[in-house]
Short mmCIF file of C-alpha atoms in Angstrom, two decimals:
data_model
loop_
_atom_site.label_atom_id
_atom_site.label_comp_id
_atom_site.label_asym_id
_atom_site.label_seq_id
_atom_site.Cartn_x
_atom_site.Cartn_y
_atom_site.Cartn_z
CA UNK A 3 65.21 -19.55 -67.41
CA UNK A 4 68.48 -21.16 -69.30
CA UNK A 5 69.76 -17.96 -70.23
CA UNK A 6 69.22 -16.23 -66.85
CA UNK A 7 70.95 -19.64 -64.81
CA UNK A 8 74.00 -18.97 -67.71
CA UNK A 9 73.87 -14.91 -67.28
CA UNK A 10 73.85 -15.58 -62.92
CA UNK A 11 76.60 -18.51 -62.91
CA UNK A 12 79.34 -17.27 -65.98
CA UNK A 13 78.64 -13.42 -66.46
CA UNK A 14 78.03 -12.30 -63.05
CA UNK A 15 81.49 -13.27 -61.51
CA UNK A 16 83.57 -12.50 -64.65
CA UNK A 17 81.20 -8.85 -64.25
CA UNK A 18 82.26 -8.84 -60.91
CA UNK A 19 86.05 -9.76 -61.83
CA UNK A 20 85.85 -6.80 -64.19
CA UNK A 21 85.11 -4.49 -61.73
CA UNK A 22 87.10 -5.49 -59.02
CA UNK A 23 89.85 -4.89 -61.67
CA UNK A 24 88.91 -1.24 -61.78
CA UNK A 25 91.20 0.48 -58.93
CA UNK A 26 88.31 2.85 -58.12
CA UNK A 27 86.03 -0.08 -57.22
CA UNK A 28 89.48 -1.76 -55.57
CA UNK A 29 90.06 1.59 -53.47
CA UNK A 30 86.28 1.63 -52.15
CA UNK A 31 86.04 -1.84 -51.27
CA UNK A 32 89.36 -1.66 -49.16
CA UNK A 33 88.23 1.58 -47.24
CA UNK A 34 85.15 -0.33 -46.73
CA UNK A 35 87.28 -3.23 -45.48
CA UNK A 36 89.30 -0.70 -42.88
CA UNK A 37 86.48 0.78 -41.68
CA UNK A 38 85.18 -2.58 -40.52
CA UNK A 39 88.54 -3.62 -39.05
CA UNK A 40 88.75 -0.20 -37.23
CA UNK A 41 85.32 -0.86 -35.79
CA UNK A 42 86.48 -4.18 -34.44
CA UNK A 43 89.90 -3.23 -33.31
CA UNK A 44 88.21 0.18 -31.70
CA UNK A 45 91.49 2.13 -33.01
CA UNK A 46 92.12 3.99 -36.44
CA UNK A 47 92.79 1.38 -39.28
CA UNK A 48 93.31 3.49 -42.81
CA UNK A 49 95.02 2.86 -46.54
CA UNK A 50 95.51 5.65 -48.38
CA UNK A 51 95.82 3.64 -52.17
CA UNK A 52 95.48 0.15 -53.65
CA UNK A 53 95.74 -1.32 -56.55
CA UNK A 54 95.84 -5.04 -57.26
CA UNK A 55 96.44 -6.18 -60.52
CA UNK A 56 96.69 -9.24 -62.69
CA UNK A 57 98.92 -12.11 -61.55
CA UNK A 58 98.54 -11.77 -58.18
CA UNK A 59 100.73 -8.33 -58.23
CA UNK A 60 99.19 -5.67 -55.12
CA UNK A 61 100.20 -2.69 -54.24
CA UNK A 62 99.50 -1.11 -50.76
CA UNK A 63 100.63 3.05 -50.25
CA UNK A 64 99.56 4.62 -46.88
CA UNK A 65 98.80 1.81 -44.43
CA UNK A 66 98.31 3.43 -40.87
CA UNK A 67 97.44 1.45 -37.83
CA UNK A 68 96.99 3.49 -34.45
CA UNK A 69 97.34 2.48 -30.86
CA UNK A 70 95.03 3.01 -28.01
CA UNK A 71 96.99 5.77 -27.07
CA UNK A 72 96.61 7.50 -30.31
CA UNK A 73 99.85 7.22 -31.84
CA UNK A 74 101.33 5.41 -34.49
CA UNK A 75 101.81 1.67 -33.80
CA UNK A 76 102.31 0.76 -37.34
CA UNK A 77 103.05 2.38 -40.72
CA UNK A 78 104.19 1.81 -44.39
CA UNK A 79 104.40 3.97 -47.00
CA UNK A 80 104.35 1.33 -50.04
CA UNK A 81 104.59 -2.45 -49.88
CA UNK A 82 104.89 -4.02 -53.52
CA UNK A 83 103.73 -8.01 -53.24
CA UNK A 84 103.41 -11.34 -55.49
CA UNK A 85 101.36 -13.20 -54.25
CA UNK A 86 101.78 -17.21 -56.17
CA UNK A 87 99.45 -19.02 -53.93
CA UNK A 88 96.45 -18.42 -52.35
CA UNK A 89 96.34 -21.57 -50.45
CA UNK A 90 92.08 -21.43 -49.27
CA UNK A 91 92.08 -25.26 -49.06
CA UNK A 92 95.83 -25.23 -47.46
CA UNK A 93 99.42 -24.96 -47.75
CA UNK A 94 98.95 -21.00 -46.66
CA UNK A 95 99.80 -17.86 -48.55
CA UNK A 96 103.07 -18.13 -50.67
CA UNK A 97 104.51 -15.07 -52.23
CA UNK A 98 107.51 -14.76 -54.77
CA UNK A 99 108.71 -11.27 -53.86
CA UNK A 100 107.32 -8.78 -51.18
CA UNK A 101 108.92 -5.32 -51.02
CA UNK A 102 108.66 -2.95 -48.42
CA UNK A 103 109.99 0.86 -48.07
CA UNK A 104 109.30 3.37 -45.69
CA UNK A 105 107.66 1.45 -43.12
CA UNK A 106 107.53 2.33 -39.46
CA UNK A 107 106.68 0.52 -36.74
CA UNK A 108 106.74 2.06 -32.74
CA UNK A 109 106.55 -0.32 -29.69
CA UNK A 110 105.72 1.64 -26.43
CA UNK A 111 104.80 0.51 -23.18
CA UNK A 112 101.45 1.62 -21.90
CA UNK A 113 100.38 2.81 -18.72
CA UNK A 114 99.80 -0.27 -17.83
CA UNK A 115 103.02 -1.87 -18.31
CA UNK A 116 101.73 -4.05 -21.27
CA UNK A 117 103.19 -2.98 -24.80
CA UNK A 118 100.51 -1.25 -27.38
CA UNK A 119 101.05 -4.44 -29.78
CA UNK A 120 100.29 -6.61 -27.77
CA UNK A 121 96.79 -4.60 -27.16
CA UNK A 122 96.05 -5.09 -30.79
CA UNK A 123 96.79 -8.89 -31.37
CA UNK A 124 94.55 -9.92 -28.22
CA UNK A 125 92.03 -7.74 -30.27
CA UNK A 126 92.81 -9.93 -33.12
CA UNK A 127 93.02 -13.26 -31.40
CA UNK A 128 89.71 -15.29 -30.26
CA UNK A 129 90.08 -17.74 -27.75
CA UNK A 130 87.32 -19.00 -27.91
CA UNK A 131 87.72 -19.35 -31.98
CA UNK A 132 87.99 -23.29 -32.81
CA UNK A 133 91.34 -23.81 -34.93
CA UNK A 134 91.56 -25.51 -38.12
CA UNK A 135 94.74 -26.28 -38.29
CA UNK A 136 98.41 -24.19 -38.71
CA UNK A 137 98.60 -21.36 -40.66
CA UNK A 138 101.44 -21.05 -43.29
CA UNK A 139 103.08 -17.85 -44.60
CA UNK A 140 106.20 -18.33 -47.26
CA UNK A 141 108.67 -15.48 -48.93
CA UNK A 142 110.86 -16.39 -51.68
CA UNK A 143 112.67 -13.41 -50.89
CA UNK A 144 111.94 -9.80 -49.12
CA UNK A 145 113.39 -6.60 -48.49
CA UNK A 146 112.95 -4.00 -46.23
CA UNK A 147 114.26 -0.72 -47.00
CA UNK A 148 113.86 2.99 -45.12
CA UNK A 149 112.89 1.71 -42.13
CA UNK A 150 112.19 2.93 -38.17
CA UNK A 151 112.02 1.40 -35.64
CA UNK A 152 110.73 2.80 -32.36
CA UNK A 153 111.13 0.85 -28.46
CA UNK A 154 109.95 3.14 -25.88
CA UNK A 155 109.67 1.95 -22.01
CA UNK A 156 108.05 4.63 -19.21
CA UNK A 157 111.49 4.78 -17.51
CA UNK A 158 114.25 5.86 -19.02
CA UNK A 159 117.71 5.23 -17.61
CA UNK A 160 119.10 8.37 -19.35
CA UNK A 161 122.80 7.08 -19.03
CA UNK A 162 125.49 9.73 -19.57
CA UNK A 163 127.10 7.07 -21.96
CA UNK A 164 125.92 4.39 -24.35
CA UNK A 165 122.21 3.15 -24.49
CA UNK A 166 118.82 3.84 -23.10
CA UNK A 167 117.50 0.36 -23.53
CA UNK A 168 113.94 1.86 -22.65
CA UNK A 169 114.39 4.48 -25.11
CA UNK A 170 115.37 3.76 -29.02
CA UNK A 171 114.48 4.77 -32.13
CA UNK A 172 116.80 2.84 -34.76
CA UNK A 173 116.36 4.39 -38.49
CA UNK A 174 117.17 3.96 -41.93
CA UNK A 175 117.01 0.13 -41.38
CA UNK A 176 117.78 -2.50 -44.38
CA UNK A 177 117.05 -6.18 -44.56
CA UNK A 178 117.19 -8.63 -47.43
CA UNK A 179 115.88 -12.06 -46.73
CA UNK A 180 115.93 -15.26 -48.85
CA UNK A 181 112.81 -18.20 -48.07
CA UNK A 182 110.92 -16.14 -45.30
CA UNK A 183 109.06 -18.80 -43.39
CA UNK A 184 106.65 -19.12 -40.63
CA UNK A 185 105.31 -22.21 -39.04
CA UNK A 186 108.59 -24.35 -41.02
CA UNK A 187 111.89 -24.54 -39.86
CA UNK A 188 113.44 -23.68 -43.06
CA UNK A 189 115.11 -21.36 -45.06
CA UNK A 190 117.24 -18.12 -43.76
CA UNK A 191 115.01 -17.22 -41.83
CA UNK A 192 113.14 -18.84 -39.46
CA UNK A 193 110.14 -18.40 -36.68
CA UNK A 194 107.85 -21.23 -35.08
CA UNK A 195 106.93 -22.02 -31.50
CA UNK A 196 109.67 -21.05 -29.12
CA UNK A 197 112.06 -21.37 -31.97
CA UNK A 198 113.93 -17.75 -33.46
CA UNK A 199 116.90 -18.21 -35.69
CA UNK A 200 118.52 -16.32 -38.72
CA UNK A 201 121.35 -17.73 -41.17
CA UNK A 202 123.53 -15.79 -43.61
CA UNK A 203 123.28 -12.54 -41.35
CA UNK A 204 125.44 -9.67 -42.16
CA UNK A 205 126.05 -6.30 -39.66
CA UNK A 206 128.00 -3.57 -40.72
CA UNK A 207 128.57 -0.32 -38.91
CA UNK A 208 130.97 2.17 -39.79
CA UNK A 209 134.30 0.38 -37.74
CA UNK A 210 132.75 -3.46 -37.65
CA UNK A 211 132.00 -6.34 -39.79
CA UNK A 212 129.87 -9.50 -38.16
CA UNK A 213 129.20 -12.16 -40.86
CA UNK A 214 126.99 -14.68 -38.80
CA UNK A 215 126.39 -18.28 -40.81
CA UNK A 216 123.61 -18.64 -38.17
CA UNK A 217 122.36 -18.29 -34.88
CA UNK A 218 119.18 -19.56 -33.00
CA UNK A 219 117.55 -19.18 -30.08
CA UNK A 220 115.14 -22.21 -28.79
CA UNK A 221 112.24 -23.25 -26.18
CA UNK A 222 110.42 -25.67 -25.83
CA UNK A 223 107.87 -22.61 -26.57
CA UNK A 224 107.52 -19.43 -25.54
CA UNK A 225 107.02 -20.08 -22.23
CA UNK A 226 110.71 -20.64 -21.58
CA UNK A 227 111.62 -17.54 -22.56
CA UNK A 228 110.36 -16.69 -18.92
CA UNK A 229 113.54 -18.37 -17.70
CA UNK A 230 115.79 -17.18 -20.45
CA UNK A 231 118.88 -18.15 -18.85
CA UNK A 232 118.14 -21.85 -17.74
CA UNK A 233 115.66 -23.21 -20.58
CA UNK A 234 116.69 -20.94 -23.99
CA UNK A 235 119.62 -22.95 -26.08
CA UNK A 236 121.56 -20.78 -28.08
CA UNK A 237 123.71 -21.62 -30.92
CA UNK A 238 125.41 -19.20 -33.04
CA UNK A 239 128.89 -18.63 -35.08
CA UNK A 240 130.87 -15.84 -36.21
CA UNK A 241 133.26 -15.79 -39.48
CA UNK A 242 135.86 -13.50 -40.94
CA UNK A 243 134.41 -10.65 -38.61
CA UNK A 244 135.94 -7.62 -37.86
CA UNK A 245 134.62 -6.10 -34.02
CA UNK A 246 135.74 -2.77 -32.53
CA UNK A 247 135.15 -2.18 -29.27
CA UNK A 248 134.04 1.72 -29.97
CA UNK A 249 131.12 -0.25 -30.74
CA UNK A 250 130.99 -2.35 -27.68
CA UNK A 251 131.26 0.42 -25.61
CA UNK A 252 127.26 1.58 -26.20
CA UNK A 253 126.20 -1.56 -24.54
CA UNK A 254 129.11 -1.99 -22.38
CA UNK A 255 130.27 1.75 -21.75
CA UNK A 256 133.36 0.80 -19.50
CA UNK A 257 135.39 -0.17 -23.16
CA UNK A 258 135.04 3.36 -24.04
CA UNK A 259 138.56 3.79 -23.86
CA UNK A 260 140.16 0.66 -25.90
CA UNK A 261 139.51 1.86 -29.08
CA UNK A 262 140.75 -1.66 -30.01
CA UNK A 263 139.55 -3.84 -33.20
CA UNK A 264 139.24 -7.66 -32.96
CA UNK A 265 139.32 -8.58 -36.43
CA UNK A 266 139.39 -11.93 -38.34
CA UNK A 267 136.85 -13.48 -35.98
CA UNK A 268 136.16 -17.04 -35.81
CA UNK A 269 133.77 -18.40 -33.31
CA UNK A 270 130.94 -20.83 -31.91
CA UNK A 271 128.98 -20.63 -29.09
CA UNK A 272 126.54 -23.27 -27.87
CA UNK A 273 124.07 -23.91 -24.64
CA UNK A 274 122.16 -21.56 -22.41
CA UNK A 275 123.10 -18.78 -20.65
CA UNK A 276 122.80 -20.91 -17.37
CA UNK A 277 125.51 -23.60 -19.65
CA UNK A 278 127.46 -21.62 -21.68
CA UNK A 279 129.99 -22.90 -23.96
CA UNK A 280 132.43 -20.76 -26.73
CA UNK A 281 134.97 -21.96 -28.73
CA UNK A 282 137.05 -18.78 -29.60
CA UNK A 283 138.72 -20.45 -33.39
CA UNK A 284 140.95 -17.25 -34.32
CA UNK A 285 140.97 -13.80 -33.37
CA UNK A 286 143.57 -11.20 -34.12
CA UNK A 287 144.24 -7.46 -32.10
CA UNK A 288 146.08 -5.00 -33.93
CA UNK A 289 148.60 -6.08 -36.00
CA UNK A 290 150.97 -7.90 -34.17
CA UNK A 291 148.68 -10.29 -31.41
CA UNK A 292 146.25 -13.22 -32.29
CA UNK A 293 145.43 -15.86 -30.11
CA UNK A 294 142.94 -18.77 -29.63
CA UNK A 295 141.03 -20.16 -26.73
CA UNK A 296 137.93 -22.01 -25.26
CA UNK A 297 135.63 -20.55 -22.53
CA UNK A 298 132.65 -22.65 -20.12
CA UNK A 299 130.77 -20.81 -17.93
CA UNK A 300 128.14 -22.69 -15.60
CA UNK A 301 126.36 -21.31 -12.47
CA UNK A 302 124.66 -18.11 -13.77
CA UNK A 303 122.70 -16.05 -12.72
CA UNK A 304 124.35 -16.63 -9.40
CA UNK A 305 127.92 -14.97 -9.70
CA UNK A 306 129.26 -16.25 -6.28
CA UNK A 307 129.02 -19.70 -7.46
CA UNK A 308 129.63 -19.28 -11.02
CA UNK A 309 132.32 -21.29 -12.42
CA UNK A 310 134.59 -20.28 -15.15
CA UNK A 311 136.98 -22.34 -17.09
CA UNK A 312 139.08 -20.60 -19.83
CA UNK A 313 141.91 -22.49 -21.50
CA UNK A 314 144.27 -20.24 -24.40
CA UNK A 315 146.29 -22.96 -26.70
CA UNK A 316 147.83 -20.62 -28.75
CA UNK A 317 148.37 -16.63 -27.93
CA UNK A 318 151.42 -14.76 -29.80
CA UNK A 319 152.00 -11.39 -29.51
CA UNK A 320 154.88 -8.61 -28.81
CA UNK A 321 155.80 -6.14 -26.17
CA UNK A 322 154.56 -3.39 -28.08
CA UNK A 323 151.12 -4.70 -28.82
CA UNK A 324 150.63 -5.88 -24.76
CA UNK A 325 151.87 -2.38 -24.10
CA UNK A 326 149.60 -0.91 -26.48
CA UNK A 327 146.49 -2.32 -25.27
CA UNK A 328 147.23 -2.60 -21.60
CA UNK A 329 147.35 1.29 -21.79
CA UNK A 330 144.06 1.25 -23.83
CA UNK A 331 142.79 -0.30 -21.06
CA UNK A 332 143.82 1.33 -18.13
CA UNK A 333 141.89 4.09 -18.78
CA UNK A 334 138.87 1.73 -18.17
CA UNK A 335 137.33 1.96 -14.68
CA UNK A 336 138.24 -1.37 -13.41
CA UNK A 337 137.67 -3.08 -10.22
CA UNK A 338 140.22 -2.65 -8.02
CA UNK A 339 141.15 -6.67 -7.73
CA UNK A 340 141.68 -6.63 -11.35
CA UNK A 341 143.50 -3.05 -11.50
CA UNK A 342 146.23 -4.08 -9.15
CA UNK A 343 146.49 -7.77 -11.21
CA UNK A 344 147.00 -6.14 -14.25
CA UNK A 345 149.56 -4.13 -12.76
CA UNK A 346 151.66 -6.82 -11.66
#
């Protein structure tokens, strides 16, 4: 009876250890594991390959999640992880290094004006479900490389010019990220209860440069996000950035013509949209014209009584560089008030 209680309690884990080692046995209990999920979910859950190996290094190939529409919601082609902590009696999963390439993820609005995500997470989510407390996920540092992103809305505006907001697919998409957090304000990159915020951002396109030290978005939760403009603060700066306004013109289509470039950019913006305050450090046009100024806008949404307070300390520039850009933009559509001031 001694040697069976020792075989049962030491060998039949470190057995079972053994096995779960083998990738075969790995690959049949994770199809096992999708096919459950899938049955609960009532949409296709599938991975192609796994194989997890010693020191909490996994590797994922072919991970396909479908909507109740039958197409793709998510998918990613590989996703390398190290995982450091397990956390099962708390402090939540930490990894050191999670890498992720070809991945593809496609948000469409359903028939009935919902999104497909959001079908799957109330699939996920039990109300009824008593918590035990916050759940923690940490990333030393993650990239994201190869991937597409897919926003699809029933209407489409179809604009002659610039972009269909209910209709983008944004690809080859690259993200680095330092001290990934969720449920902690801290790190680069942050996301907790009505709270968004990124530091250290870079964009690049082919004509601009936006280095952004940080910029946040917060609500008392989520639930102000319903009145965006009144209850969201935002706070954000902009350093040593380089702008052109080709690039303004997709969401603002009427700068098509400036073909202008704001460069050394220095800014800060704080309060909500309703509130808005920008302090406008340095900016240079062209070669020969820089200038810096303050901006408060209050009133918003409501234009008519809208108030808006702009006061320029320093502007130098010459005749040439006015000239240049006050022909860029007269071939804007402007209203006719501001036409006819410009002109005088």
């Amino acid at each position: 009876m001694l040697l069976a209680i020792v075989l049962t309690v030491v060998l039949l884990p470190f057995a079972l250890s053994l096995l779960l080692g083998v990738p075969a046995v790995q690959n049949f209990v994770v199809h096992k594991a999708a096919g459950v999920v899938s049955s609960k979910l009532e949409t296709t859950v599938a991975i192609r390959h796994v194989d997890i190996g010693w020191f909490g290094k996994a590797k994922i190939e072919g991970f396909y999640v479908e909507d109740y529409q039958r197409d793709t919601l998510l998918y990613v082609d590989r996703l390398d992880a190290y995982l450091t902590r397990l956390g099962i009696f708390g402090g939540g999963l930490v990894f050191s290094r999670a890498e992720i390439s070809g991945a593809k993820l496609c948000l469409r609005e359903t028939p009935d004006g919902g999104m497909n995500i959001r079908q799957i997470v109330s699939r996920l989510s039990d109300p009824d479900r008593p918590k035990k407390g916050n759940f923690n996920l940490a990333l030393r540092k993650a990239s994201i490389v190869g991937m597409e992103l897919c926003l699809e809305r029933q209407q489409h505006r179809n604009p002659p010019y610039g972009i269909d907001f209910g209709h983008m697919h944004l690809s080859d998409m690259t993200a680095y990220v330092d001290d990934f957090t969720i449920d902690r304000l801290s790190g680069r990159f942050y996301l907790v209860s009505g709270c968004l915020g990124f530091e250290e951002t870079t964009i690049l396109t082919a004509r601009s440069h936006l280095s952004i030290p940080y910029v946040s978005l917060v609500g008392n939760s989520w639930a102000d996000y319903k009145n965006f403009i009144g209850e969201v603060q935002l706070d954000g700066a902009l350093r040593h950035s380089s702008l052109s306004s080709d690039d303004l013109a997709f969401f603002a289509p009427r700068l098509r013509g400036w073909h202008t470039l704001f460069s050394e950019v220095n800014a800060d913006f704080t309060g909500t949209v309703a509130d808005f305050e920008a302090e406008l450090r340095n900016m240079r046009i062209g070669t020969g014209t820089s200038l810096a100024a303050t901006a408060k806008i209050t009133g918003l949404p409501d234009i008519r009584r809208t108030r808006f307070e702009l006061d320029i300390p320093r502007l130098v520039t010459t005749a040439d560089e006015m000239e240049l850009l006050a022909r860029n933009i007269g071939h804007t559509e402007l209203p006719s008030a501001l036409s006819a001031m410009l002109g005088r």
